[in-house]
Amino acid sequence: MEREKFSSRLGFILISAGCAIGLGNVWRFPYIVGQYGGAAFVLVYLFFLVIMGLPIMVMEFSVGRASQKSILCSFQELEPKGTKWHWYGWFGMAGNYLLMMYYTTIAGWLILYFIKMLKGDFVGLDTAGVGAEFGAVTADPVIQTIFVAVVVVLGMLVCSRGLKNGVEKINKAMMLCLLVLMVVLAIRAITLPGAAAGLEFYLRPNFQNLLYDANGNLRLGEAVYAAMGQAFFTLSLGIGAMAIFGSYIGRERSLMGEVINITVLDTCVAFVSGLIIFPSAFAFGVQPDAGPNLIFVTLPNIFNEMPGGRLWGALFFVFMSFAAMSTVTAVFENIISCWMDKWQVSRKRAVWTNLVLIFVLSLPCLLGFNVLSGFQPFGSGTGVLDLEDFIVSQNLLPLGSLLYLLFCVVSKKYAWGYENFLREADQGEGIRFPSKLRFYFTFILPLIVLAIFVLGYREKFFLQ
């Protein structure tokens, strides 16, 4: 069966960016930027994005485009006979399932919060009241199950329409709406009375905060690791979620230029999220938090204080829902493509099978907040979601990225090889891959990725 292709370059860029743009752009990036010195931290983050994120993304796209297959079959197409690189395909596919096992729950919360904000359920509530509302949502397995089902069905409906008429068409519309909504929300936030203090906190370079914590202790290493981690995880590399879109594009354009466009778009969304959050928080005297509390407790409380807050809050959760659903549909497409490539099943059959499978696999996460709340793998306050996120974020993403990297730089006697990689990456018009930096890509970049993996464990288990 002939492989589907994107109908336009814009579709490829927006869908790939949509897969990369996720909750981390909103609930982690602004917070750590503010924590580690504003614009001073952004410079460090951009440095690591360029030296680490860009080349690995080019490599993942190259493997996808050269093989014309998804992660379950791509290594098998390119590896030297007798090697076992293709074994990772099963781990990469597992990573896609694991990501959706908890991402669908959070996406369901976002859609539910859009409805609640529109209905005015948060009007008149203080921070404790909004927090109690969020607690009531997570404690109710029935309402969560309904909204997880909504997310899975919507995502699979999009994928059932095919690449061009479904995934590309719907994601293009969602991404364009997302970008417009962000600009509108950012303009509203920075025009609030008192917003200037938030802008100064967010944008003014503060090298004191970058170098030292509130007690005057040196923390440059901590800040650098935070920048490395954010630059690495923001692009969703290592589980074939990007490689699949490489397999859907032609060879008219070189991959380096396309990856730069995708990375710029991803970074802009993360940056503009801060322009929404910090001016709003400072305007109403609220300390911005990180993680789910920022989205589901802090921001609804801010919208309560804002004139026309129900409207602005509803728009914000539409934006967040689009950000989440763009990732959901992109990863669903990767999973479906794996089934079609590996077992030659029809798209329709792959969609129906995975609709049921992903829904069932999503249940432990939502039940982890109620029925399975006694399961706390990392101590008090953790749950199924934390375990699933840990396996994906701290294990499969860095180790998978390391594998893609080594597959492209190790001699073609043992792997795909640097020459084959360069030939694929540089096909077409556009910016060429910096081939003269082979020593860096072969010997230094793998150590950086390995350091992220090791430091992630250190932070998780030894610095709590």
Short mmCIF file of C-alpha atoms in Angstrom, two decimals:
data_model
loop_
_atom_site.label_atom_id
_atom_site.label_comp_id
_atom_site.label_asym_id
_atom_site.label_seq_id
_atom_site.Cartn_x
_atom_site.Cartn_y
_atom_site.Cartn_z
CA MET A 1 0.00 0.00 0.00
CA GLU A 2 1.31 3.42 -1.01
CA ARG A 3 2.41 5.60 1.91
CA GLU A 4 0.37 8.74 2.53
CA LYS A 5 2.08 12.14 2.30
CA PHE A 6 1.35 15.57 3.73
CA SER A 7 -0.40 17.84 1.28
CA SER A 8 1.70 20.87 2.26
CA ARG A 9 4.93 21.90 3.96
CA LEU A 10 2.90 24.05 6.38
CA GLY A 11 0.93 20.99 7.44
CA PHE A 12 4.11 19.10 8.27
CA ILE A 13 5.57 22.00 10.28
CA LEU A 14 2.36 22.70 12.22
CA ILE A 15 1.66 19.05 13.03
CA SER A 16 5.24 18.36 14.10
CA ALA A 17 5.19 21.51 16.23
CA GLY A 18 1.79 20.47 17.60
CA CYS A 19 3.26 17.16 18.73
CA ALA A 20 6.12 18.98 20.48
CA ILE A 21 3.89 21.70 21.96
CA GLY A 22 2.34 20.28 25.08
CA LEU A 23 1.61 20.94 28.71
CA GLY A 24 5.28 21.41 29.57
CA ASN A 25 5.32 24.55 27.43
CA VAL A 26 2.70 26.11 29.69
CA TRP A 27 2.99 24.63 33.18
CA ARG A 28 6.76 24.24 33.43
CA PHE A 29 8.60 26.61 31.08
CA PRO A 30 7.27 29.96 32.44
CA TYR A 31 7.75 28.81 36.02
CA ILE A 32 11.39 27.78 35.66
CA VAL A 33 12.16 30.88 33.58
CA GLY A 34 10.88 33.03 36.43
CA GLN A 35 12.64 30.89 39.03
CA TYR A 36 16.06 31.00 37.38
CA GLY A 37 16.48 34.61 36.32
CA GLY A 38 14.04 35.39 33.51
CA ALA A 39 15.70 36.24 30.21
CA ALA A 40 19.12 35.16 31.57
CA PHE A 41 17.79 31.60 31.89
CA VAL A 42 16.16 31.77 28.42
CA LEU A 43 19.61 32.36 26.89
CA VAL A 44 20.96 29.19 28.55
CA TYR A 45 17.84 27.27 27.47
CA LEU A 46 18.19 28.42 23.84
CA PHE A 47 21.87 27.42 23.86
CA PHE A 48 21.01 23.83 24.82
CA LEU A 49 18.08 23.78 22.41
CA VAL A 50 20.48 24.56 19.55
CA ILE A 51 23.33 22.23 20.52
CA MET A 52 21.18 19.33 21.65
CA GLY A 53 17.51 19.42 20.60
CA LEU A 54 17.96 20.48 16.97
CA PRO A 55 20.50 17.83 15.87
CA ILE A 56 18.64 14.95 17.55
CA MET A 57 15.35 16.03 15.96
CA VAL A 58 17.03 16.12 12.53
CA MET A 59 18.29 12.59 13.17
CA GLU A 60 14.87 11.30 14.19
CA PHE A 61 13.21 12.88 11.14
CA SER A 62 15.96 11.45 8.92
CA VAL A 63 15.38 7.91 10.16
CA GLY A 64 11.66 8.32 9.46
CA ARG A 65 12.10 9.82 5.99
CA ALA A 66 14.77 7.37 4.86
CA SER A 67 12.86 4.30 6.04
CA GLN A 68 9.36 5.51 5.12
CA LYS A 69 8.21 3.58 8.19
CA SER A 70 7.07 4.17 11.78
CA ILE A 71 9.24 3.30 14.79
CA LEU A 72 8.35 -0.42 14.82
CA CYS A 73 9.85 -0.93 11.36
CA SER A 74 12.16 2.04 10.65
CA PHE A 75 15.34 0.64 12.23
CA GLN A 76 14.81 -2.70 10.51
CA GLU A 77 14.78 -0.93 7.13
CA LEU A 78 18.08 0.89 7.72
CA GLU A 79 20.22 -1.20 10.10
CA PRO A 80 23.07 -3.42 8.83
CA LYS A 81 22.12 -7.08 8.54
CA GLY A 82 22.53 -8.96 11.80
CA THR A 83 22.33 -5.93 14.11
CA LYS A 84 19.57 -5.51 16.69
CA TRP A 85 18.70 -1.79 16.61
CA HIS A 86 15.12 -2.72 15.71
CA TRP A 87 14.56 -4.15 19.20
CA TYR A 88 14.16 -0.57 20.44
CA GLY A 89 11.07 -0.22 18.23
CA TRP A 90 9.02 -2.12 20.80
CA PHE A 91 10.19 0.15 23.62
CA GLY A 92 9.47 3.23 21.50
CA MET A 93 5.97 2.01 20.75
CA ALA A 94 5.45 1.26 24.45
CA GLY A 95 6.50 4.86 25.13
CA ASN A 96 3.72 6.14 22.87
CA TYR A 97 1.15 4.04 24.70
CA LEU A 98 2.47 5.05 28.12
CA LEU A 99 2.38 8.74 27.18
CA MET A 100 -1.26 8.43 26.12
CA MET A 101 -2.13 6.47 29.27
CA TYR A 102 -1.82 9.66 31.32
CA TYR A 103 -2.00 12.42 28.70
CA THR A 104 -5.62 11.50 27.91
CA THR A 105 -6.55 12.07 31.57
CA ILE A 106 -5.03 15.56 31.61
CA ALA A 107 -6.56 16.42 28.23
CA GLY A 108 -9.92 15.35 29.67
CA TRP A 109 -9.45 17.71 32.63
CA LEU A 110 -8.77 20.59 30.21
CA ILE A 111 -11.94 20.01 28.20
CA LEU A 112 -13.94 19.68 31.43
CA TYR A 113 -12.43 22.92 32.75
CA PHE A 114 -13.38 24.73 29.55
CA ILE A 115 -17.01 23.71 30.18
CA LYS A 116 -16.81 24.65 33.86
CA MET A 117 -15.25 28.04 33.09
CA LEU A 118 -17.90 28.76 30.49
CA LYS A 119 -20.68 27.81 32.93
CA GLY A 120 -19.21 30.02 35.65
CA ASP A 121 -18.58 27.18 38.12
CA PHE A 122 -15.55 29.02 39.57
CA VAL A 123 -17.21 32.40 40.03
CA GLY A 124 -16.96 33.59 43.64
CA LEU A 125 -14.49 30.88 44.70
CA ASP A 126 -11.14 31.69 46.34
CA THR A 127 -7.95 29.65 45.87
CA ALA A 128 -9.08 27.04 48.40
CA GLY A 129 -12.45 26.79 46.67
CA VAL A 130 -10.91 26.30 43.23
CA GLY A 131 -8.52 23.72 44.70
CA ALA A 132 -11.45 21.88 46.25
CA GLU A 133 -13.20 21.91 42.86
CA PHE A 134 -10.14 20.32 41.23
CA GLY A 135 -9.99 17.76 44.05
CA ALA A 136 -13.64 16.89 43.43
CA VAL A 137 -12.92 16.35 39.72
CA THR A 138 -9.99 13.99 40.34
CA ALA A 139 -11.88 12.14 43.09
CA ASP A 140 -14.76 11.28 40.73
CA PRO A 141 -13.82 8.26 38.57
CA VAL A 142 -17.07 8.45 36.58
CA ILE A 143 -16.70 12.03 35.32
CA GLN A 144 -13.01 11.42 34.54
CA THR A 145 -13.82 8.25 32.62
CA ILE A 146 -16.38 10.13 30.54
CA PHE A 147 -13.90 12.84 29.55
CA VAL A 148 -11.07 10.39 28.86
CA ALA A 149 -13.52 8.62 26.53
CA VAL A 150 -14.27 11.96 24.85
CA VAL A 151 -10.55 12.60 24.28
CA VAL A 152 -9.87 9.10 22.91
CA VAL A 153 -12.92 9.13 20.61
CA LEU A 154 -12.17 12.63 19.28
CA GLY A 155 -8.51 11.75 18.66
CA MET A 156 -9.36 8.50 16.89
CA LEU A 157 -12.08 10.17 14.80
CA VAL A 158 -9.48 12.59 13.49
CA CYS A 159 -7.06 9.75 12.70
CA SER A 160 -9.78 7.65 11.06
CA ARG A 161 -10.11 10.29 8.33
CA GLY A 162 -6.55 9.63 7.18
CA LEU A 163 -3.41 11.73 7.12
CA LYS A 164 -4.45 14.58 4.79
CA ASN A 165 -8.16 14.85 5.51
CA GLY A 166 -7.92 14.06 9.20
CA VAL A 167 -4.65 14.51 11.07
CA GLU A 168 -3.22 17.26 8.83
CA LYS A 169 -6.43 19.19 8.22
CA ILE A 170 -7.66 19.19 11.84
CA ASN A 171 -4.25 19.81 13.40
CA LYS A 172 -3.56 22.73 11.06
CA ALA A 173 -6.85 24.31 12.12
CA MET A 174 -6.19 23.63 15.83
CA MET A 175 -2.64 24.98 15.69
CA LEU A 176 -3.64 28.17 13.86
CA CYS A 177 -6.47 28.74 16.37
CA LEU A 178 -4.04 28.03 19.22
CA LEU A 179 -1.58 30.65 17.96
CA VAL A 180 -4.32 33.27 17.53
CA LEU A 181 -5.74 32.55 21.00
CA MET A 182 -2.30 32.87 22.56
CA VAL A 183 -1.73 36.28 21.02
CA VAL A 184 -5.18 37.48 22.14
CA LEU A 185 -4.64 36.19 25.70
CA ALA A 186 -1.13 37.66 25.88
CA ILE A 187 -2.38 41.10 24.78
CA ARG A 188 -5.12 40.93 27.40
CA ALA A 189 -2.64 39.90 30.11
CA ILE A 190 -0.03 42.59 29.44
CA THR A 191 -2.68 45.33 29.36
CA LEU A 192 -3.95 44.50 32.87
CA PRO A 193 -3.27 47.12 35.59
CA GLY A 194 -0.14 46.03 37.43
CA ALA A 195 1.03 43.71 34.65
CA ALA A 196 4.31 45.61 34.20
CA ALA A 197 5.79 44.03 37.35
CA GLY A 198 5.11 40.57 35.93
CA LEU A 199 6.70 41.47 32.61
CA GLU A 200 9.79 42.77 34.38
CA PHE A 201 10.06 39.61 36.49
CA TYR A 202 9.71 37.42 33.39
CA LEU A 203 11.76 39.33 30.83
CA ARG A 204 14.45 41.24 32.68
CA PRO A 205 17.72 39.26 32.79
CA ASN A 206 18.52 38.47 36.43
CA PHE A 207 21.92 36.83 36.62
CA GLN A 208 21.74 36.85 40.42
CA ASN A 209 18.77 34.44 40.31
CA LEU A 210 20.53 32.36 37.67
CA LEU A 211 23.65 31.95 39.79
CA TYR A 212 22.32 31.98 43.37
CA ASP A 213 19.21 30.86 45.26
CA ALA A 214 17.28 32.96 47.80
CA ASN A 215 19.79 32.01 50.54
CA GLY A 216 22.82 33.08 48.50
CA ASN A 217 23.92 29.52 47.71
CA LEU A 218 25.47 28.92 44.29
CA ARG A 219 23.04 27.03 42.05
CA LEU A 220 24.39 27.49 38.52
CA GLY A 221 24.60 23.72 38.06
CA GLU A 222 20.96 23.34 39.06
CA ALA A 223 19.94 26.11 36.63
CA VAL A 224 21.96 24.57 33.80
CA TYR A 225 20.36 21.16 34.40
CA ALA A 226 16.90 22.79 34.39
CA ALA A 227 17.72 24.45 31.04
CA MET A 228 19.09 21.20 29.61
CA GLY A 229 16.06 19.24 30.77
CA GLN A 230 13.53 21.73 29.40
CA ALA A 231 15.37 22.03 26.07
CA PHE A 232 15.45 18.25 25.78
CA PHE A 233 11.96 17.26 26.91
CA THR A 234 10.11 20.07 25.12
CA LEU A 235 10.62 18.44 21.71
CA SER A 236 9.23 14.96 22.61
CA LEU A 237 12.19 13.14 21.07
CA GLY A 238 13.13 9.49 21.41
CA ILE A 239 9.90 7.52 20.95
CA GLY A 240 9.39 7.99 17.20
CA ALA A 241 6.65 10.61 17.62
CA MET A 242 8.64 12.88 15.28
CA ALA A 243 10.07 10.15 13.01
CA ILE A 244 6.58 9.23 11.83
CA PHE A 245 6.09 12.69 10.33
CA GLY A 246 9.47 12.41 8.64
CA SER A 247 8.11 9.33 6.88
CA TYR A 248 5.19 11.39 5.54
CA ILE A 249 7.19 14.16 3.83
CA GLY A 250 8.97 14.37 0.49
CA ARG A 251 12.58 15.24 -0.17
CA GLU A 252 12.07 18.73 -1.59
CA ARG A 253 13.43 20.43 1.56
CA SER A 254 16.45 19.65 3.72
CA LEU A 255 15.55 18.65 7.26
CA MET A 256 17.68 21.13 9.20
CA GLY A 257 15.65 24.12 8.03
CA GLU A 258 12.37 22.38 8.81
CA VAL A 259 13.53 21.46 12.30
CA ILE A 260 14.55 25.07 12.97
CA ASN A 261 11.03 26.22 12.01
CA ILE A 262 9.41 23.63 14.28
CA THR A 263 11.71 24.49 17.20
CA VAL A 264 11.11 28.24 16.82
CA LEU A 265 7.35 27.65 16.87
CA ASP A 266 7.57 25.42 19.95
CA THR A 267 9.75 27.98 21.77
CA CYS A 268 7.43 30.86 20.84
CA VAL A 269 4.44 29.05 22.34
CA ALA A 270 6.36 28.40 25.57
CA PHE A 271 7.58 32.01 25.70
CA VAL A 272 4.16 33.56 25.00
CA SER A 273 2.65 31.32 27.71
CA GLY A 274 4.81 33.28 30.15
CA LEU A 275 3.44 36.53 28.74
CA ILE A 276 -0.03 35.28 29.68
CA ILE A 277 0.81 33.84 33.10
CA PHE A 278 3.22 36.30 34.74
CA PRO A 279 1.46 39.62 33.97
CA SER A 280 -1.85 38.07 35.06
CA ALA A 281 -0.40 36.61 38.26
CA PHE A 282 1.36 39.82 39.28
CA ALA A 283 -1.66 41.96 38.40
CA PHE A 284 -3.70 40.09 41.02
CA GLY A 285 -0.95 39.34 43.53
CA VAL A 286 -0.86 35.59 42.92
CA GLN A 287 2.42 33.63 43.04
CA PRO A 288 2.64 31.49 39.89
CA ASP A 289 3.15 27.79 40.60
CA ALA A 290 4.36 24.94 38.39
CA GLY A 291 2.63 21.75 37.31
CA PRO A 292 -1.10 20.93 37.45
CA ASN A 293 -1.74 23.45 40.27
CA LEU A 294 -0.82 26.32 37.95
CA ILE A 295 -3.37 25.32 35.31
CA PHE A 296 -6.17 23.92 37.43
CA VAL A 297 -5.98 26.03 40.61
CA THR A 298 -3.91 29.20 40.21
CA LEU A 299 -5.11 30.38 36.79
CA PRO A 300 -8.86 29.84 37.39
CA ASN A 301 -8.41 31.93 40.55
CA ILE A 302 -6.75 34.68 38.49
CA PHE A 303 -9.54 34.62 35.90
CA ASN A 304 -12.05 35.00 38.75
CA GLU A 305 -10.46 38.36 39.58
CA MET A 306 -10.21 39.56 35.99
CA PRO A 307 -12.98 41.62 34.33
CA GLY A 308 -14.68 39.29 31.84
CA GLY A 309 -12.80 36.44 33.46
CA ARG A 310 -15.27 33.75 32.40
CA LEU A 311 -14.65 34.57 28.74
CA TRP A 312 -10.87 34.84 29.08
CA GLY A 313 -10.74 31.68 31.19
CA ALA A 314 -12.82 29.77 28.65
CA LEU A 315 -10.53 30.95 25.84
CA PHE A 316 -7.48 29.89 27.84
CA PHE A 317 -8.82 26.36 28.31
CA VAL A 318 -9.75 26.17 24.62
CA PHE A 319 -6.12 27.03 23.87
CA MET A 320 -4.89 24.41 26.36
CA SER A 321 -7.29 21.81 24.95
CA PHE A 322 -5.97 22.45 21.44
CA ALA A 323 -2.38 22.14 22.69
CA ALA A 324 -3.20 18.80 24.35
CA MET A 325 -5.30 17.42 21.49
CA SER A 326 -2.66 18.28 18.89
CA THR A 327 -0.25 16.03 20.83
CA VAL A 328 -2.90 13.34 21.33
CA THR A 329 -3.79 13.09 17.64
CA ALA A 330 -0.11 13.15 16.61
CA VAL A 331 0.80 10.27 18.94
CA PHE A 332 -2.37 8.35 18.00
CA GLU A 333 -1.28 8.66 14.36
CA ASN A 334 2.13 7.21 15.26
CA ILE A 335 0.52 4.26 17.03
CA ILE A 336 -1.89 3.60 14.14
CA SER A 337 0.92 3.83 11.60
CA CYS A 338 2.92 1.27 13.64
CA TRP A 339 0.03 -1.17 13.37
CA MET A 340 -0.39 -0.53 9.64
CA ASP A 341 3.35 -0.93 8.95
CA LYS A 342 3.98 -3.95 11.17
CA TRP A 343 0.84 -6.02 10.67
CA GLN A 344 -0.49 -4.59 7.37
CA VAL A 345 -3.90 -3.94 8.86
CA SER A 346 -6.21 -1.27 7.45
CA ARG A 347 -6.37 2.17 9.03
CA LYS A 348 -9.97 1.52 10.04
CA ARG A 349 -9.09 -1.66 11.92
CA ALA A 350 -6.08 -0.05 13.58
CA VAL A 351 -8.24 2.88 14.73
CA TRP A 352 -11.00 0.73 16.22
CA THR A 353 -8.58 -1.64 17.96
CA ASN A 354 -6.56 1.18 19.48
CA LEU A 355 -9.62 3.19 20.46
CA VAL A 356 -10.58 0.36 22.82
CA LEU A 357 -6.99 -0.44 23.82
CA ILE A 358 -5.95 3.12 24.70
CA PHE A 359 -9.19 3.77 26.57
CA VAL A 360 -8.65 0.68 28.74
CA LEU A 361 -4.96 1.50 29.27
CA SER A 362 -5.92 5.05 30.35
CA LEU A 363 -8.08 3.83 33.23
CA PRO A 364 -5.29 3.16 35.81
CA CYS A 365 -4.15 6.80 35.65
CA LEU A 366 -7.55 8.34 36.32
CA LEU A 367 -8.27 5.70 38.98
CA GLY A 368 -4.94 6.58 40.62
CA PHE A 369 -6.59 9.71 42.03
CA ASN A 370 -9.43 7.81 43.71
CA VAL A 371 -9.87 4.01 43.65
CA LEU A 372 -6.11 3.36 43.39
CA SER A 373 -5.01 6.35 45.48
CA GLY A 374 -3.26 4.01 47.93
CA PHE A 375 -0.68 3.19 45.24
CA GLN A 376 2.07 5.81 45.77
CA PRO A 377 5.24 4.53 44.05
CA PHE A 378 7.44 7.51 44.91
CA GLY A 379 6.07 8.31 48.35
CA SER A 380 3.23 10.43 49.66
CA GLY A 381 1.46 12.57 47.09
CA THR A 382 2.47 10.50 44.06
CA GLY A 383 0.37 8.10 42.04
CA VAL A 384 -0.04 6.16 38.81
CA LEU A 385 0.40 9.32 36.72
CA ASP A 386 3.78 10.02 38.33
CA LEU A 387 4.99 6.48 37.61
CA GLU A 388 3.87 6.56 33.98
CA ASP A 389 5.37 10.02 33.44
CA PHE A 390 8.64 8.90 35.06
CA ILE A 391 8.97 5.89 32.76
CA VAL A 392 8.41 8.05 29.67
CA SER A 393 10.12 11.34 30.58
CA GLN A 394 13.09 10.11 32.58
CA ASN A 395 13.74 6.84 30.77
CA LEU A 396 12.32 6.28 27.29
CA LEU A 397 12.79 9.86 25.98
CA PRO A 398 16.50 10.26 26.91
CA LEU A 399 17.49 6.65 26.19
CA GLY A 400 15.51 6.63 22.93
CA SER A 401 17.13 9.90 21.86
CA LEU A 402 20.54 8.45 22.67
CA LEU A 403 19.73 5.44 20.51
CA TYR A 404 18.61 7.60 17.55
CA LEU A 405 21.79 9.65 17.95
CA LEU A 406 24.11 6.64 18.02
CA PHE A 407 22.26 4.99 15.14
CA CYS A 408 23.08 8.04 12.99
CA VAL A 409 26.73 8.63 14.02
CA VAL A 410 28.20 5.16 14.58
CA SER A 411 30.00 3.57 11.61
CA LYS A 412 27.71 2.07 8.96
CA LYS A 413 29.30 -1.29 9.67
CA TYR A 414 27.44 -1.33 12.99
CA ALA A 415 24.61 1.20 12.50
CA TRP A 416 23.02 3.38 9.80
CA GLY A 417 26.16 5.55 9.66
CA TYR A 418 26.98 9.24 9.55
CA GLU A 419 27.34 9.40 5.74
CA ASN A 420 23.93 7.81 5.15
CA PHE A 421 22.37 10.12 7.73
CA LEU A 422 23.91 13.24 6.14
CA ARG A 423 22.81 12.19 2.67
CA GLU A 424 19.20 11.93 3.88
CA ALA A 425 19.19 15.04 6.08
CA ASP A 426 20.62 17.28 3.34
CA GLN A 427 18.37 16.17 0.48
CA GLY A 428 16.42 19.09 -0.93
CA GLU A 429 16.69 22.85 -0.71
CA GLY A 430 17.47 24.65 2.52
CA ILE A 431 19.94 24.76 5.40
CA ARG A 432 22.52 21.97 5.50
CA PHE A 433 23.32 19.95 8.62
CA PRO A 434 26.64 21.08 10.23
CA SER A 435 28.54 17.97 9.12
CA LYS A 436 31.96 19.22 10.28
CA LEU A 437 30.86 18.86 13.90
CA ARG A 438 30.95 15.07 13.68
CA PHE A 439 33.30 14.74 16.67
CA TYR A 440 30.81 16.67 18.83
CA PHE A 441 27.84 14.60 17.65
CA THR A 442 29.70 11.33 18.10
CA PHE A 443 31.48 11.80 21.41
CA ILE A 444 30.14 14.84 23.31
CA LEU A 445 26.40 14.97 22.58
CA PRO A 446 25.84 11.34 23.70
CA LEU A 447 27.47 12.24 27.03
CA ILE A 448 25.14 15.24 27.44
CA VAL A 449 22.06 13.07 26.82
CA LEU A 450 23.41 10.42 29.21
CA ALA A 451 23.99 13.15 31.81
CA ILE A 452 20.33 14.21 31.53
CA PHE A 453 19.29 10.60 32.15
CA VAL A 454 21.58 10.19 35.19
CA LEU A 455 20.78 13.62 36.67
CA GLY A 456 17.07 12.90 36.27
CA TYR A 457 17.45 9.86 38.52
CA ARG A 458 19.56 11.87 40.98
CA GLU A 459 16.89 14.56 41.19
CA LYS A 460 14.08 12.03 41.51
CA PHE A 461 15.55 9.75 44.16
CA PHE A 462 18.33 11.62 45.97
CA LEU A 463 17.33 15.29 46.08
CA GLN A 464 13.72 14.97 47.21
#
